[in-house]
Amino acid sequence: MDLLAPMRTFVRVVETGSFTAVAREASTSQPTISRQIAALEAHLGARLLTRSTRALTPTQDGRAFYEHARRALEAVGEAENAVGRRRGRPSGTLKLSIPVVFGRLHVVPRLGRFLARYPELSIELAMGDGFADLVEQGIDLAIRVGVVQDQGLVARRIGTVRRLAVAAPSYLRRRGAPDSPAALASHDCIAYTRLATGNRWHFQGRDGPIAVDITGRFATDSSEGVREAVRVGLGVALIPAFAISDEVRRGRVRVLLRDYEPTPLPLSLVYPSRRLVPLKVRAMADFLAREFAPDGPGKAPPTESGG
Amino acid sequence: MDLLAPMRTFVRVVETGSFTAVAREASTSQPTISRQIAALEAHLGARLLTRSTRALTPTQDGRAFYEHARRALEAVGEAENAVGRRRGRPSGTLKLSIPVVFGRLHVVPRLGRFLARYPELSIELAMGDGFADLVEQGIDLAIRVGVVQDQGLVARRIGTVRRLAVAAPSYLRRRGAPDSPAALASHDCIAYTRLATGNRWHFQGRDGPIAVDITGRFATDSSEGVREAVRVGLGVALIPAFAISDEVRRGRVRVLLRDYEPTPLPLSLVYPSRRLVPLKVRAMADFLAREFAPDGPGKAPPTESGG
DNA sequence: TGTAATTACGGGATACGTAAAGATG
DNA sequence: CATCTTTACGTATCCCGTAATTACA
């Protein structure tokens, strides 16, 4: 028996919660959907859906099968896209995870072009800075700022993010400005816990690298949180230039230690390591790498090559 | 159109190199095979096989599609095995990679029982100690001795391998026996380059851990090579107890430094990290973990629990 | 010239759509 | 009772197996 059609149908049924809706979507009759699901259940020897006129909920088996079916259908799609007429024409849905601020400023505005280029492809966007849960959440591709060290992930560096040491005028009036990285030890430093280097800040001085163990009473795992904390004068922070330059221009925060550049962070594409990288992942990765290349098509690339 | 049957057919055709053979295998007629391949090629818009009466070779597209198809079929099989009648009944082929000596002594003798328990499952065994090429070679599951540090791999520790410091009588006559780990610095030490700790050997002494930087003029990436080098008197080596105890019993090699146990190595199951671990991998992993558990069913488990 | 893949043809199973029946909140 | 799923039935399509044909070494 043919399994693919029932599997496709089942996936859509789970996602829409309705036989009728799937029938319309597939421009077929509703009994066809009913029969396909029934046949699938018979084949598997398991009930996948609990039907009632009003509600349609997957059973435990149904949920498990849904996950497997999605994977399998994606693999079949990859096979179809690997050769022949459809070669190089990715299709399906790409789950993309990007940092909140960077994503809003630099990624989302570019996605329209990507979607136009690959008409059979859809994007499901997740915003977040966490490294760990990519596989868990079924993310296909992520953009991450900072060193990637997770098991099971491949990182492809596409650029470098310059950072600035900043503080709000209100804080500086109260506490004065540090004149060297070492002076930070007696300042309130805002730690970004997502970075492996959490409580140690690294700078490039004229005479080589400088490391400072910082102290402070506010730490957060949210880059938005760091920025907000700086703005309200909670302390000094290192923030990517692209995320804070607006505030600097408006005078809401001041750049400190101009002679000591915080060590730039790598900007990486991250994806689960597989033997065969899906076409859609490769397509998006190549697109992003080109967009953010120092001499790429983006007018104002947020990254700088050296580093 | 149904894609699964043609894909299954195509995979077997590539593997057997014959339409007729596949027809026999599937107890169907040869034209059916021919038609399925033709339909598949039409669907994909690509020629997959170059046919001649005598030879049947896949085109470049064919080879690419073969790889993808295998993956896809495996994913579909996993979906079928996830629920219902066939739940927990893994099927297909499991590619297993094990260290040469450990595998021969402890794994291969146990595989019969495993195969009997899962009748729909086949095993393809690769012997080797390398860590890096698991994904490349399409290995589903590997057993490895030593610390696993590769990206993209999940390690599940199932035991501990005790090691012995050993040397041949001929070597000891020539160079004497070391009376402490420190004395190894003036001995010819045989390094096993696969271990991350290559040129530094760690022992558990009465007064805590001892590390010795060893020197020597022979190193190898083969555990068989280490054993052979010891036997012919090339020097001192650390060797897993299970791999050398036979030689010790026969007097061909002597155990040294009995008061200082070389730090035991972890025995781990290693597999590529995926969101959904295939059933067959889970089955084998559980089987091996139980077999090698300290109180497991194996009569003489080669591992010891404590670390 | 023999072996193996392709094309031709008739039969049968499968799957579909329409229509009616059943279930449920 | 309205809506959605299941069952019934007639039809069209697809696929298979046998047989004949073609291609290649």
XYZ file of C-alpha atoms (C1' of nucleotides) in Angstrom:
664
model
C 0.000 0.000 0.000
C 1.001 3.585 -0.567
C 1.994 5.178 2.702
C 3.049 8.611 1.618
C -0.359 10.003 0.747
C -1.900 8.837 4.043
C 1.084 10.169 5.948
C 0.842 13.542 4.270
C -2.863 13.581 4.942
C -2.412 12.600 8.561
C 0.150 15.317 9.169
C -2.174 17.946 7.776
C -5.104 16.552 9.749
C -3.152 16.834 12.979
C -2.118 20.345 12.097
C -5.544 21.569 11.034
C -7.656 19.445 13.347
C -10.212 18.722 10.646
C -10.782 16.162 7.908
C -12.931 18.566 5.960
C -10.326 21.297 5.966
C -7.672 18.917 4.678
C -10.040 17.701 1.972
C -10.592 21.257 0.778
C -6.879 21.973 0.941
C -6.075 18.919 -1.158
C -9.010 19.573 -3.473
C -10.452 16.151 -2.886
C -13.491 14.799 -1.133
C -13.796 14.409 2.581
C -14.427 10.629 2.504
C -11.056 10.239 0.830
C -9.393 11.773 3.847
C -11.428 9.614 6.169
C -10.503 6.479 4.260
C -6.812 7.344 4.129
C -6.653 7.845 7.861
C -8.603 4.654 8.452
C -6.303 2.719 6.148
C -3.257 4.170 7.878
C -4.582 3.186 11.273
C -5.349 -0.309 10.016
C -1.890 -0.623 8.527
C -0.195 0.490 11.719
C -2.542 -1.379 13.984
C -3.037 1.665 16.147
C -5.627 4.348 16.598
C -4.069 7.687 15.752
C -6.954 10.087 16.266
C -9.859 10.283 18.654
C -12.722 11.544 16.552
C -15.733 13.349 17.654
C -17.861 15.653 15.598
C -16.479 18.725 17.220
C -12.984 17.829 18.216
C -10.239 15.824 16.580
C -7.313 15.098 18.851
C -4.355 12.850 18.187
C -3.838 9.949 20.549
C -0.484 9.373 22.199
C 0.376 7.072 19.306
C -0.867 9.746 16.964
C 1.433 12.355 18.386
C 4.398 10.005 18.199
C 3.551 9.014 14.645
C 3.099 12.642 13.676
C 6.666 13.449 14.652
C 8.049 10.482 12.778
C 5.874 11.119 9.755
C 7.025 14.704 9.474
C 10.624 13.580 9.488
C 9.972 10.862 6.953
C 8.094 13.148 4.592
C 10.864 15.669 4.808
C 13.390 12.980 3.931
C 11.315 11.912 0.948
C 11.078 15.513 -0.160
C 14.823 15.863 0.119
C 15.244 12.814 -2.067
C 12.948 14.289 -4.697
C 14.784 17.596 -4.610
C 18.194 16.006 -4.944
C 18.062 15.186 -8.647
C 16.377 15.946 -11.904
C 13.768 18.534 -12.656
C 13.492 19.802 -9.102
C 17.196 19.703 -8.294
C 18.189 22.659 -6.203
C 14.604 23.731 -5.640
C 14.105 23.358 -1.913
C 10.572 22.900 -0.658
C 8.768 22.408 2.616
C 9.116 24.408 5.797
C 12.360 25.746 7.239
C 12.445 26.367 10.957
C 14.789 29.265 11.552
C 15.941 30.518 14.942
C 17.576 33.920 15.277
C 18.568 36.252 18.102
C 15.808 38.712 18.867
C 17.532 42.033 18.204
C 19.837 40.923 15.438
C 16.993 39.093 13.799
C 14.595 41.988 13.860
C 17.160 44.443 12.513
C 19.056 42.373 9.998
C 17.412 39.074 9.195
C 13.690 39.637 8.931
C 14.098 42.475 6.415
C 16.021 40.114 4.151
C 13.652 37.155 4.286
C 11.312 38.543 1.646
C 13.995 38.200 -0.974
C 14.706 34.644 0.137
C 11.052 33.648 -0.001
C 10.763 35.150 -3.473
C 13.715 33.146 -4.680
C 12.383 29.788 -3.432
C 8.648 29.728 -4.068
C 8.100 26.188 -2.738
C 9.649 27.005 0.625
C 8.038 28.381 3.777
C 9.731 29.787 6.836
C 8.761 29.279 10.432
C 10.636 31.836 12.508
C 11.600 31.365 16.143
C 13.251 34.227 17.973
C 15.595 33.365 20.789
C 19.186 33.332 21.911
C 19.406 29.870 23.490
C 21.914 27.416 22.132
C 20.813 24.210 23.721
C 17.343 23.561 22.508
C 17.812 23.641 18.768
C 17.487 19.922 18.285
C 14.737 19.709 20.871
C 12.642 22.313 19.091
C 13.271 20.871 15.674
C 15.123 23.960 14.488
C 16.687 23.502 11.064
C 19.034 26.451 11.150
C 19.966 29.109 13.693
C 22.010 32.268 13.782
C 24.019 32.683 16.928
C 26.306 35.345 18.316
C 29.183 34.036 20.402
C 31.225 30.872 20.542
C 29.231 27.731 19.735
C 30.249 24.716 21.724
C 27.249 22.420 21.786
C 27.482 18.781 20.964
C 25.605 17.661 17.921
C 25.730 21.015 16.206
C 27.720 22.251 13.264
C 28.753 25.887 13.298
C 29.651 27.850 10.204
C 31.127 31.219 10.899
C 29.779 33.933 8.645
C 31.107 37.080 10.257
C 32.183 38.955 13.323
C 30.184 41.135 15.659
C 31.898 44.217 17.064
C 30.883 45.136 20.591
C 30.953 48.332 22.592
C 31.344 48.971 26.307
C 28.456 51.262 27.171
C 26.671 52.868 30.101
C 23.871 55.391 30.546
C 24.611 59.045 31.373
C 22.728 58.652 34.650
C 25.034 55.855 35.724
C 28.135 57.773 34.678
C 27.059 60.838 36.659
C 26.682 58.657 39.724
C 29.745 56.457 39.375
C 32.043 58.177 36.898
C 33.500 56.575 33.787
C 36.133 53.849 33.894
C 39.380 54.934 32.263
C 40.681 51.410 31.649
C 39.330 47.852 31.619
C 40.930 47.240 35.015
C 38.783 50.025 36.451
C 35.686 47.944 35.637
C 36.409 45.834 38.705
C 34.946 48.622 40.833
C 31.951 49.211 38.598
C 28.527 47.571 38.351
C 28.918 45.334 35.334
C 25.891 43.753 33.702
C 26.598 40.142 32.783
C 25.016 38.359 29.849
C 24.803 34.773 31.052
C 24.360 33.218 27.612
C 28.013 33.889 26.849
C 30.488 31.266 27.974
C 32.777 34.039 29.184
C 30.090 35.329 31.555
C 32.036 36.987 34.335
C 35.259 37.664 32.507
C 35.399 40.383 29.905
C 38.089 40.453 27.244
C 39.426 43.553 25.510
C 41.935 44.279 22.781
C 44.237 46.990 24.105
C 47.178 48.642 22.377
C 49.522 46.260 24.168
C 47.589 43.073 23.525
C 44.573 41.360 25.048
C 43.305 42.255 28.504
C 40.984 40.127 30.631
C 39.000 41.596 33.511
C 36.981 39.694 36.089
C 33.890 41.784 36.454
C 31.465 42.122 39.305
C 27.931 43.299 39.438
C 24.544 42.632 40.875
C 22.511 42.214 37.749
C 22.782 39.394 35.227
C 20.346 38.167 32.614
C 20.088 35.627 29.842
C 18.274 38.086 27.604
C 20.120 40.486 25.336
C 17.071 42.745 25.467
C 17.417 42.649 29.235
C 21.026 43.784 29.050
C 20.157 46.680 26.789
C 17.274 47.794 28.955
C 19.404 47.525 32.096
C 22.032 49.761 30.542
C 19.450 52.312 29.476
C 18.009 52.669 32.951
C 21.485 53.089 34.409
C 21.988 49.761 36.131
C 25.600 49.592 35.059
C 28.190 48.986 32.365
C 27.690 46.332 29.702
C 29.239 44.965 26.534
C 26.676 45.117 23.762
C 26.933 44.341 20.057
C 27.362 47.540 18.099
C 24.399 46.786 15.856
C 22.137 46.518 18.883
C 23.111 49.742 20.629
C 24.392 52.204 18.006
C 20.938 53.752 17.739
C 20.882 54.518 21.442
C 24.409 55.884 21.233
C 23.451 58.223 18.412
C 20.520 59.539 20.407
C 22.729 60.127 23.431
C 20.811 57.674 25.626
C 23.965 55.664 26.274
C 27.647 56.565 26.026
C 30.495 54.501 24.657
C 33.267 53.858 27.171
C 36.879 52.765 26.907
C 37.215 53.784 23.254
C 40.878 52.784 23.257
C 40.061 49.212 24.282
C 37.824 47.276 21.942
C 35.914 44.406 23.519
C 36.948 41.164 21.820
C 34.638 40.752 18.837
C 32.266 37.781 18.877
C 31.849 35.302 16.057
C 28.570 35.360 14.159
C 27.706 31.787 13.200
C 25.161 29.700 11.431
C 24.360 26.653 13.531
C 22.554 23.507 12.488
C 22.242 19.905 13.620
C 24.945 17.779 12.062
C 23.639 15.244 9.598
C 25.142 13.183 6.879
C 22.967 14.817 4.259
C 22.271 18.457 4.986
C 18.768 19.224 3.691
C 18.643 21.343 0.583
C 16.517 23.976 2.254
C 19.064 24.363 5.054
C 21.866 24.700 2.574
C 19.887 27.244 0.605
C 19.195 29.419 3.642
C 22.742 29.055 4.960
C 24.229 30.121 1.653
C 21.783 33.003 1.408
C 22.645 34.284 4.875
C 26.366 33.787 4.392
C 26.235 35.839 1.199
C 24.024 38.503 2.721
C 26.346 39.034 5.644
C 29.633 38.666 3.808
C 31.804 41.808 4.099
C 31.414 42.476 0.372
C 28.004 40.893 0.062
C 24.779 42.271 -1.379
C 23.531 43.779 1.862
C 23.941 47.550 1.834
C 24.960 47.793 5.469
C 26.350 44.460 6.566
C 26.319 44.294 10.339
C 29.508 42.273 10.523
C 33.128 42.918 9.821
C 35.507 40.374 8.389
C 38.710 40.523 10.488
C 38.667 39.145 13.954
C 1.791 8.530 -7.438
C 3.237 6.152 -4.902
C 6.908 6.849 -4.409
C 7.830 4.351 -1.737
C 7.583 1.192 -3.804
C 9.703 2.630 -6.640
C 12.206 3.949 -4.138
C 12.504 0.593 -2.408
C 12.862 -1.055 -5.789
C 15.478 1.411 -6.936
C 17.561 0.958 -3.815
C 17.589 -2.781 -4.284
C 18.358 -2.438 -7.983
C 21.386 -0.290 -7.217
C 22.516 -2.766 -4.606
C 22.024 -5.888 -6.720
C 22.754 -4.407 -10.126
C 19.916 -6.339 -11.731
C 16.215 -5.840 -12.414
C 15.639 -9.566 -12.611
C 17.244 -10.266 -9.265
C 15.100 -7.650 -7.582
C 12.009 -9.081 -9.249
C 12.789 -12.527 -7.859
C 13.560 -11.072 -4.449
C 10.244 -9.235 -4.351
C 8.420 -12.213 -5.868
C 7.057 -10.126 -8.680
C 7.651 -9.943 -12.397
C 10.565 -8.264 -14.047
C 8.481 -5.791 -16.088
C 7.079 -4.464 -12.824
C 10.560 -3.493 -11.758
C 11.284 -1.976 -15.123
C 8.092 0.053 -15.001
C 8.686 1.255 -11.465
C 12.141 2.531 -12.319
C 10.874 4.161 -15.486
C 8.063 5.848 -13.587
C 10.491 7.036 -10.932
C 12.801 8.499 -13.549
C 9.867 10.204 -15.238
C 8.658 11.602 -11.944
C 12.063 12.975 -11.039
C 12.892 14.093 -14.541
C 16.272 12.449 -14.358
C 17.871 9.296 -15.644
C 18.972 7.230 -12.648
C 20.484 4.167 -14.294
C 22.436 3.502 -17.444
C 21.089 0.218 -18.718
C 22.745 -2.262 -20.902
C 21.968 -5.934 -21.094
C 25.077 -6.863 -19.204
C 25.709 -3.968 -16.863
C 23.458 -1.729 -14.812
C 25.224 1.274 -13.331
C 23.700 4.225 -11.545
C 24.265 7.654 -13.025
C 25.593 10.478 -10.878
C 21.999 11.456 -10.190
C 21.281 7.827 -9.413
C 23.992 7.638 -6.801
C 22.811 10.861 -5.194
C 19.218 9.705 -5.214
C 20.208 6.341 -3.790
C 21.681 7.987 -0.701
C 18.645 10.143 -0.170
C 16.251 7.310 -0.822
C 17.919 5.081 1.743
C 17.562 7.795 4.329
C 13.967 8.438 3.446
C 13.021 4.765 3.521
C 14.667 4.389 6.877
C 12.700 7.341 8.193
C 9.465 5.854 6.894
C 10.332 2.551 8.531
C 10.977 4.325 11.787
C 7.581 5.938 11.562
C 5.933 2.574 11.018
C 7.818 1.064 13.923
C 6.945 3.883 16.270
C 3.369 2.878 16.966
C 0.847 0.104 16.879
C 1.325 -3.484 15.949
C 4.998 -3.124 15.109
C 5.894 -0.836 17.973
C 9.234 -1.746 19.439
C 9.998 -4.141 16.588
C 12.973 -2.563 14.890
C 13.657 -3.498 11.296
C 16.157 -2.709 8.599
C 19.929 -2.718 8.792
C 21.968 -1.471 11.728
C 25.498 -0.324 11.001
C 27.574 -1.060 14.073
C 31.170 0.002 14.626
C 33.230 -1.560 17.405
C 36.870 -1.639 18.459
C 38.680 -4.599 16.929
C 39.826 -6.486 20.016
C 36.951 -5.616 22.291
C 34.529 -6.390 19.534
C 35.943 -9.765 18.698
C 36.113 -10.848 22.318
C 32.967 -9.398 23.793
C 30.549 -8.067 21.205
C 30.475 -10.514 18.317
C 29.754 -13.493 20.601
C 26.667 -11.692 21.881
C 25.219 -10.598 18.552
C 23.549 -13.917 17.881
C 21.216 -13.407 20.788
C 20.416 -9.912 19.586
C 19.649 -11.066 16.064
C 17.401 -13.778 17.446
C 15.453 -11.284 19.491
C 14.789 -8.909 16.560
C 14.056 -11.039 13.512
C 13.404 -8.116 11.153
C 16.797 -6.551 11.871
C 20.132 -7.091 10.152
C 23.559 -6.010 11.324
C 26.362 -4.625 9.247
C 29.514 -4.720 11.344
C 32.460 -2.363 10.923
C 35.537 -2.895 13.060
C 37.632 0.120 13.880
C 38.719 2.469 16.632
C 38.341 5.828 14.877
C 35.995 8.374 16.341
C 35.719 10.921 13.585
C 34.236 9.105 10.664
C 31.065 7.730 12.177
C 28.735 10.155 10.448
C 30.732 9.984 7.251
C 30.467 6.210 7.084
C 26.816 6.172 7.991
C 27.432 4.316 11.242
C 24.307 4.050 13.389
C 25.974 3.057 16.635
C 29.529 2.597 17.837
C 31.268 1.314 20.928
C 34.266 3.357 21.926
C 36.866 3.103 24.654
C 38.104 6.416 26.004
C 36.734 9.910 26.303
C 34.428 10.887 23.478
C 34.708 14.511 22.468
C 33.501 14.691 18.917
C 30.975 17.226 17.774
C 27.703 15.858 16.564
C 27.887 12.685 18.600
C 26.047 11.561 21.684
C 27.919 9.369 24.127
C 26.223 7.090 26.605
C 28.556 5.582 29.134
C 27.928 1.912 29.767
C 30.945 0.904 31.802
C 34.568 1.316 32.678
C 37.599 -0.375 31.227
C 40.413 -1.225 33.626
C 43.856 -0.955 32.161
C 47.206 -2.491 33.027
C 50.718 -1.210 32.590
C 52.538 -4.028 30.843
C 55.801 -4.960 29.173
C 57.377 -8.083 27.717
C 59.949 -10.103 29.710
C 62.528 -9.401 27.002
C 62.107 -5.669 27.485
C 62.253 -5.955 31.254
C 65.504 -7.952 31.102
C 67.027 -5.229 28.964
C 65.692 -2.158 30.755
C 64.509 -3.306 34.139
C 61.056 -2.689 35.595
C 59.868 0.753 36.671
C 59.104 0.900 40.368
C 56.844 3.958 40.175
C 54.992 5.932 37.496
C 57.656 8.614 37.659
C 60.229 6.062 36.591
C 58.386 5.700 33.272
C 60.003 8.931 32.121
C 63.197 6.993 31.461
C 61.465 4.077 29.755
C 60.344 3.455 26.196
C 56.620 4.063 26.422
C 54.332 3.016 23.622
C 51.743 5.690 22.915
C 48.279 4.993 21.597
C 47.530 8.057 19.549
C 43.768 7.574 19.473
C 43.538 8.618 23.105
C 43.260 12.315 23.807
C 45.777 11.930 26.614
C 48.381 10.552 24.198
C 51.698 11.490 25.804
C 50.540 11.865 29.384
C 49.648 8.813 31.391
C 47.448 9.038 34.463
C 47.548 6.672 37.437
C 45.628 6.290 40.658
C 48.220 6.002 43.438
C 47.605 5.547 47.142
C 48.047 9.280 47.633
C 45.849 10.401 44.780
C 46.237 10.785 41.038
C 49.636 10.884 39.366
C 50.334 12.169 35.860
C 53.483 11.271 33.981
C 54.699 12.743 30.709
C 55.976 9.737 28.883
C 58.534 9.455 26.132
C 59.142 6.790 23.572
C 59.942 6.206 19.974
C 56.954 4.158 18.924
C 53.380 5.314 18.639
C 50.436 3.903 16.747
C 46.767 4.534 16.190
C 45.983 0.818 16.309
C 45.289 -1.000 19.537
C 46.433 -4.190 17.880
C 49.656 -2.375 17.077
C 50.166 -1.450 20.723
C 49.651 -5.022 21.858
C 51.979 -6.417 19.250
C 54.628 -3.813 20.078
C 54.488 -4.800 23.725
C 54.773 -8.485 22.919
C 57.907 -8.010 20.847
C 59.495 -5.942 23.597
C 59.315 -2.467 22.128
C 58.431 -0.941 25.468
C 55.878 -0.291 28.184
C 52.231 0.307 27.360
C 48.863 0.802 28.994
C 46.451 -1.767 27.654
C 42.870 -2.617 28.563
C 42.804 -5.620 30.872
C 40.384 -7.491 28.627
C 42.784 -7.197 25.714
C 45.939 -8.367 27.456
C 44.959 -10.664 30.324
C 45.387 -13.707 28.092
C 48.961 -12.776 27.349
C 49.580 -12.079 31.015
C 48.282 -15.500 31.996
C 50.577 -17.152 29.486
C 53.542 -15.198 30.770
C 54.179 -13.435 27.508
C 53.802 -10.041 29.141
C 54.186 -8.913 32.756
C 52.028 -6.483 34.686
C 53.963 -3.524 36.093
C 53.289 -0.967 38.804
C 50.682 -3.077 40.554
C 50.293 -0.444 43.260
C 49.368 2.229 40.748
C 46.296 1.571 38.668
C 46.184 3.413 35.363
C 43.116 5.638 35.327
C 40.276 3.525 33.984
C 38.769 4.553 30.671
C 35.075 5.026 30.020
C 33.364 2.511 27.782
C 30.736 4.347 25.781
C 28.066 3.886 23.192
C 28.334 6.630 20.617
C 25.790 7.643 18.018
C 24.985 10.643 15.883
C 22.656 12.978 17.726
C 19.217 13.203 16.216
C 15.909 14.403 17.436
C 14.366 10.967 17.071
C 16.802 8.164 17.809
C 15.917 5.254 15.499
C 14.304 2.309 17.183
C 16.970 -0.081 15.992
C 19.672 2.087 17.541
C 17.818 2.252 20.796
C 17.317 -1.508 20.762
C 20.993 -2.226 20.219
C 22.087 0.414 22.704
C 19.829 -0.993 25.395
C 20.966 -4.504 24.599
C 24.642 -3.607 24.898
C 24.110 -1.508 27.995
C 22.382 -4.444 29.705
C 24.935 -6.954 28.499
C 27.816 -4.927 29.875
C 26.154 -3.727 33.051
C 28.047 -4.822 36.184
C 25.167 -7.083 37.194
C 24.026 -7.775 33.647
C 23.369 -11.090 31.943
C 26.884 -11.475 30.577
C 28.779 -14.086 32.576
C 32.084 -12.235 32.477
C 31.378 -8.589 31.880
C 34.579 -6.878 30.816
C 33.725 -3.679 32.606
C 33.482 -2.527 36.157
C 31.017 0.004 37.406
C 32.944 2.444 39.593
C 34.829 5.252 37.879
C 22.723 -15.832 -30.266
C 21.405 -15.668 -25.673
C 20.320 -12.859 -21.931
C 18.018 -9.064 -20.049
C 15.316 -4.873 -20.404
C 11.269 -2.669 -22.810
C 6.717 -2.452 -24.868
C 1.890 -4.402 -25.599
C -2.366 -6.101 -23.846
C -6.034 -7.950 -21.006
C -7.719 -8.687 -16.299
C -8.262 -7.383 -11.555
C -7.647 -4.785 -7.547
C -7.626 -0.312 -5.679
C -9.171 4.307 -4.866
C -12.098 7.926 -5.985
C -16.583 10.818 -5.975
C -21.414 11.067 -5.037
C -24.948 10.048 -1.975
C -26.896 8.391 2.200
C -26.475 7.175 7.085
C -24.659 7.741 11.696
C -22.782 10.290 15.590
C -22.081 14.151 18.648
C -22.259 18.542 21.175
C -30.359 20.259 14.634
C -26.308 21.457 12.433
C -21.930 19.787 11.440
C -18.649 16.476 10.718
C -17.308 11.645 10.084
C -18.395 7.056 8.404
C -20.514 3.716 5.252
C -22.449 2.299 0.629
C -22.127 1.935 -4.234
C -20.908 2.553 -9.036
C -17.081 3.955 -11.852
C -12.587 5.120 -13.445
C -7.871 4.517 -12.955
C -3.779 2.379 -12.073
C -0.965 -1.578 -11.663
C 0.167 -6.181 -12.336
C 1.302 -10.590 -14.945
C 1.839 -12.903 -19.405
C 3.529 -12.519 -23.821
C 5.923 -10.456 -27.579
C 9.664 -7.263 -28.951
C 13.916 -4.871 -28.790
C 18.734 -4.035 -27.427
C 23.294 -5.319 -26.264
C 27.531 -8.289 -25.583
